[in-house]
Amino acid sequence: AIIYMILRGPKKLRLLHNRILVCMSIVDVLYSSALSFSTSPIPRGSRCTFGNIGNAQTCAAQGFFVTLGGSVPLYNAALSIHYMARICYKANEETIAKKFEVFMHATALIIPFGAGILGLVFNLFQSRLVFCWIADECRFSEEGCGEGWDGVRAKVNAFLIYLFVGIYTIIIFVITTSMFMIFRVVRKREQAMKRYSFA
């Protein structure tokens, strides 16, 4: 609906926040579609899971698109920064686009996409009971641990988990800070307007 409304609107993709919203929505559709399959892509024989009719390939595909969904909160953070720059610092739309748009898209897409590729290369997408994502394959598989799990694969697995924890922590900080700064500026302007109207 958001993509349709923006593309049908008069300004379409000429505005930066519209371009961010469209990209975020496209990734969100892929992410939500992957999650909608729930447990069905999880390989048969996985313990503690109901409705699992998939195999290693379907689990890897779901895990990749769930990982790509990490772009959505990163785009949310980019949108928060955009609004903060516009409202708090009165930055020009074209200036923000020229200086920061490439960085916003690169950050939002490259990190989750790179993490997804690492997950595929090192076969890290396993059952997490309700969907496939980065997980310890020893936990829910009837076959036990795969070859090389105690070495490089385990380290890459831990790295990706810590990477996402770190990214989400930064995102929460960025969005909270941006919203607080916007609130202060809007509140100050509202109080100034009240004084002006009573003068």
CSV table of N, CA and C in Angstrom, one decimal, residues 21 48 50 68-69 97 126 131 145 171 181 191:
chain,number,residue,atom,x,y,z
A,21,LEU,N,11.3,5.2,2.0
A,21,LEU,CA,10.1,4.4,2.4
A,21,LEU,C,9.8,3.3,1.3
A,48,CYS,N,11.5,-30.6,18.1
A,48,CYS,CA,10.8,-29.5,18.8
A,48,CYS,C,10.0,-28.6,17.8
A,50,PHE,N,6.8,-28.2,14.7
A,50,PHE,CA,5.6,-28.8,14.1
A,50,PHE,C,5.4,-28.2,12.7
A,68,LEU,N,18.0,-10.5,5.5
A,68,LEU,CA,17.8,-9.3,4.7
A,68,LEU,C,16.9,-8.3,5.3
A,69,GLY,N,15.9,-8.9,6.1
A,69,GLY,CA,14.9,-8.0,6.8
A,69,GLY,C,15.6,-7.0,7.8
A,97,ALA,N,20.0,14.6,0.5
A,97,ALA,CA,20.1,13.5,-0.5
A,97,ALA,C,21.5,13.5,-1.1
A,126,GLN,N,19.7,-22.4,10.3
A,126,GLN,CA,19.2,-23.6,10.9
A,126,GLN,C,17.8,-23.3,11.5
A,131,PHE,N,11.1,-20.5,12.8
A,131,PHE,CA,11.6,-20.2,11.4
A,131,PHE,C,13.1,-20.5,11.4
A,145,CYS,N,25.7,-32.3,15.0
A,145,CYS,CA,26.5,-31.2,14.5
A,145,CYS,C,27.1,-31.6,13.1
A,171,ILE,N,20.7,1.2,16.5
A,171,ILE,CA,19.4,1.6,15.9
A,171,ILE,C,18.5,2.2,16.9
A,181,MET,N,15.1,14.6,20.1
A,181,MET,CA,15.5,16.0,19.6
A,181,MET,C,14.4,16.6,18.8
A,191,GLN,N,5.4,26.2,22.1
A,191,GLN,CA,5.4,27.2,23.2
A,191,GLN,C,5.6,28.6,22.6
